[in-house]
Tab-separated table of C-alpha atoms in Angstrom:
chain	number	residue	atom	x	y	z
T	1	MET	CA	141.034	30.541	35.802
T	2	ALA	CA	138.633	33.483	35.958
T	3	VAL	CA	139.021	36.398	33.617
T	4	LYS	CA	139.239	39.712	35.382
T	5	PRO	CA	137.220	42.380	33.545
T	6	THR	CA	139.162	45.456	32.568
T	7	ILE	CA	137.842	48.965	32.607
T	8	ASN	CA	139.268	51.402	30.123
T	9	VAL	CA	139.192	54.761	31.792
T	10	ASN	CA	139.056	57.897	29.659
T	11	ASN	CA	139.321	61.019	31.815
T	12	GLY	CA	138.013	59.135	34.831
T	13	CYS	CA	135.007	57.710	32.989
T	14	PRO	CA	134.622	54.002	32.160
T	15	GLU	CA	134.503	53.422	28.393
T	16	ALA	CA	130.999	51.927	28.688
T	17	TYR	CA	129.662	55.266	29.955
T	18	LYS	CA	131.476	57.482	27.458
T	19	ASN	CA	128.540	57.627	25.027
T	20	ARG	CA	126.058	58.234	27.836
T	21	LEU	CA	127.673	61.430	29.147
T	22	PRO	CA	125.512	63.854	27.111
T	23	ILE	CA	122.367	62.122	28.369
T	24	ILE	CA	123.570	62.181	31.959
T	25	ALA	CA	124.503	65.867	31.654
T	26	ASN	CA	121.059	66.727	30.239
T	27	ILE	CA	119.298	64.862	33.035
T	28	HIS	CA	121.452	66.697	35.576
T	29	LEU	CA	120.569	70.081	34.022
T	30	PHE	CA	116.865	69.162	33.963
T	31	PHE	CA	116.825	68.447	37.694
T	32	LEU	CA	118.944	71.501	38.439
T	33	LYS	CA	116.420	73.691	36.602
T	34	MET	CA	113.572	72.084	38.537
T	35	ILE	CA	115.261	72.928	41.819
T	36	MET	CA	116.026	76.494	40.725
T	37	THR	CA	112.573	77.285	39.268
T	38	LEU	CA	110.998	80.346	40.881
T	39	THR	CA	107.332	80.811	41.618
T	40	ALA	CA	105.462	84.095	41.196
T	41	MET	CA	105.640	84.603	44.948
T	42	ASP	CA	109.409	84.031	44.859
T	43	LEU	CA	109.689	86.780	42.257
T	44	VAL	CA	107.524	89.104	44.365
T	45	ALA	CA	109.634	88.401	47.466
T	46	GLN	CA	112.803	89.169	45.497
T	47	ALA	CA	111.296	92.396	44.141
T	48	LYS	CA	110.322	93.517	47.637
T	49	GLN	CA	113.981	93.303	48.652
T	50	HIS	CA	114.828	95.966	46.054
T	51	ILE	CA	111.952	98.437	46.371
T	52	VAL	CA	110.362	100.750	48.916
T	53	GLU	CA	106.961	99.768	50.253
T	54	ILE	CA	104.736	102.216	52.074
T	55	ASP	CA	101.757	101.473	54.256
T	56	ILE	CA	98.180	102.635	53.669
T	57	ASP	CA	98.493	105.671	55.952
T	58	ALA	CA	101.638	106.905	54.201
T	59	ALA	CA	99.943	106.434	50.827
T	60	LYS	CA	96.855	108.316	51.998
T	61	ASN	CA	99.020	111.198	53.226
T	62	SER	CA	100.856	111.334	49.882
T	63	LEU	CA	97.877	111.289	47.505
T	64	GLU	CA	97.996	115.030	46.872
T	65	THR	CA	101.735	115.129	46.107
T	66	SER	CA	102.168	111.883	44.146
T	67	LEU	CA	101.082	110.298	40.922
T	68	ILE	CA	98.925	107.251	41.654
T	69	LEU	CA	99.425	104.249	39.372
T	70	ASP	CA	96.974	101.350	39.387
T	71	VAL	CA	98.588	98.342	37.686
T	72	ARG	CA	95.504	96.108	37.889
T	73	GLU	CA	93.600	95.061	34.786
T	74	ALA	CA	91.157	97.560	33.223
T	75	ALA	CA	88.072	95.742	34.560
T	76	GLU	CA	89.471	95.843	38.103
T	77	TYR	CA	90.200	99.555	37.748
T	78	THR	CA	86.721	100.287	36.376
T	79	ALA	CA	85.113	98.484	39.321
T	80	GLY	CA	86.800	100.920	41.733
T	81	HIS	CA	90.121	102.663	42.254
T	82	LEU	CA	91.953	105.192	44.406
T	83	PRO	CA	91.082	108.839	43.806
T	84	GLY	CA	93.226	110.322	41.045
T	85	ALA	CA	94.692	106.976	39.981
T	86	PHE	CA	95.810	106.294	36.423
T	87	ASN	CA	95.565	102.780	35.051
T	88	ILE	CA	98.351	101.011	33.182
T	89	PRO	CA	98.015	97.227	33.593
T	90	ARG	CA	101.118	95.384	34.816
T	91	GLY	CA	101.334	93.314	31.642
T	92	VAL	CA	101.987	96.365	29.446
T	93	LEU	CA	103.584	98.747	31.933
T	94	GLU	CA	107.106	98.796	30.498
T	95	PHE	CA	105.702	99.443	27.016
T	96	LYS	CA	103.142	102.133	27.938
T	97	ILE	CA	104.617	104.166	30.815
T	98	GLY	CA	106.983	106.241	28.658
T	99	SER	CA	104.259	107.380	26.276
T	100	HIS	CA	101.476	107.864	28.838
T	101	PRO	CA	100.859	111.631	29.018
T	102	ASP	CA	100.676	111.683	32.821
T	103	PHE	CA	104.008	109.861	33.263
T	104	GLN	CA	105.953	110.995	30.204
T	105	ASP	CA	109.196	112.721	31.202
T	106	LYS	CA	108.340	112.382	34.906
T	107	GLN	CA	111.086	110.018	36.082
T	108	ASP	CA	111.615	112.243	39.148
T	109	ALA	CA	107.943	112.299	40.176
T	110	HIS	CA	106.758	110.532	43.319
T	111	ILE	CA	104.652	107.583	42.190
T	112	ILE	CA	102.538	105.331	44.398
T	113	VAL	CA	101.981	102.004	42.661
T	114	TYR	CA	99.239	99.617	43.746
T	115	CYS	CA	97.450	96.485	42.607
T	116	GLN	CA	94.923	94.221	44.317
T	117	SER	CA	97.112	92.812	47.084
T	118	GLY	CA	100.676	94.094	46.591
T	119	GLY	CA	102.338	91.477	44.387
T	120	ARG	CA	101.952	93.014	40.947
T	121	SER	CA	102.725	96.455	42.353
T	122	ALA	CA	106.000	95.177	43.827
T	123	LEU	CA	107.016	93.753	40.450
T	124	ALA	CA	105.863	96.937	38.696
T	125	THR	CA	107.750	99.183	41.125
T	126	GLU	CA	110.925	97.183	40.601
T	127	ALA	CA	110.510	97.547	36.821
T	128	LEU	CA	109.842	101.285	37.130
T	129	ASN	CA	112.946	101.742	39.283
T	130	LYS	CA	115.006	99.936	36.628
T	131	MET	CA	113.531	102.288	34.014
T	132	GLY	CA	114.652	105.369	35.927
T	133	PHE	CA	111.509	106.134	37.947
T	134	ASN	CA	113.497	106.237	41.170
T	135	ASN	CA	110.745	107.691	43.356
T	136	ALA	CA	108.224	104.935	42.668
T	137	VAL	CA	107.000	103.074	45.750
T	138	SER	CA	104.629	100.156	46.197
T	139	MET	CA	101.584	100.372	48.449
T	140	ALA	CA	101.728	97.361	50.773
T	141	GLY	CA	98.514	95.347	50.846
T	142	GLY	CA	97.185	96.977	47.685
T	143	PHE	CA	93.615	97.951	46.913
T	144	LYS	CA	92.302	95.266	49.253
T	145	ALA	CA	94.057	96.802	52.270
T	146	TRP	CA	93.000	100.277	51.128
T	147	THR	CA	89.306	99.358	51.034
T	148	GLU	CA	89.458	97.268	54.236
T	149	SER	CA	90.794	100.373	55.993
T	150	GLY	CA	87.639	102.261	54.934
T	151	ASN	CA	89.403	104.665	52.584
T	152	GLU	CA	87.715	106.462	49.676
T	153	VAL	CA	87.226	104.619	46.400
T	154	VAL	CA	85.954	106.096	43.158
C-alpha cells in the first residue's frame, strides 16, 4: 500500500515553502524594480509632459523680455552661449538659483532655459516650476538647434 504524501497548508502555502517566502518576496521585488526602472530619457519625456517648450523662433523673439538660463556645464557655456545668458549648471540648479543675483526674488520673471539638446533644460524647467518659477520654459532642441539655425552665439 502506497503512502499518500500530505501537504500541510498554512494560509494557502505548503509548509515546505513557508520558510522560503521572504526569499521569494525579495526576488519578486527585485524583478519588479527592474521592470519599473526609468532611464534618463524616460525622465526627460515625463518632464516634457509637465512643462512648456518653445521653439527657437519663439525664444529668439523673447530674448529681450526674458531671463536666459544656460544649464550646461561651465566649460560648455564658456565655449559659446546665447546672448545675455546666465550659467547655472543643471547639477546645482536647485541649490544656486535662489541666491543667484539675477534670479533672486524673480519667481514671476519669464525665463528661457536651455542646454545642449533639450533634455537637461526640460528637467531643469520642471524643477524651476516646482520651486515657484512658473514662467520658466524650455527651449526645444537646445543650443544645438540654436546654432544650427544660424543664430547669434557669444
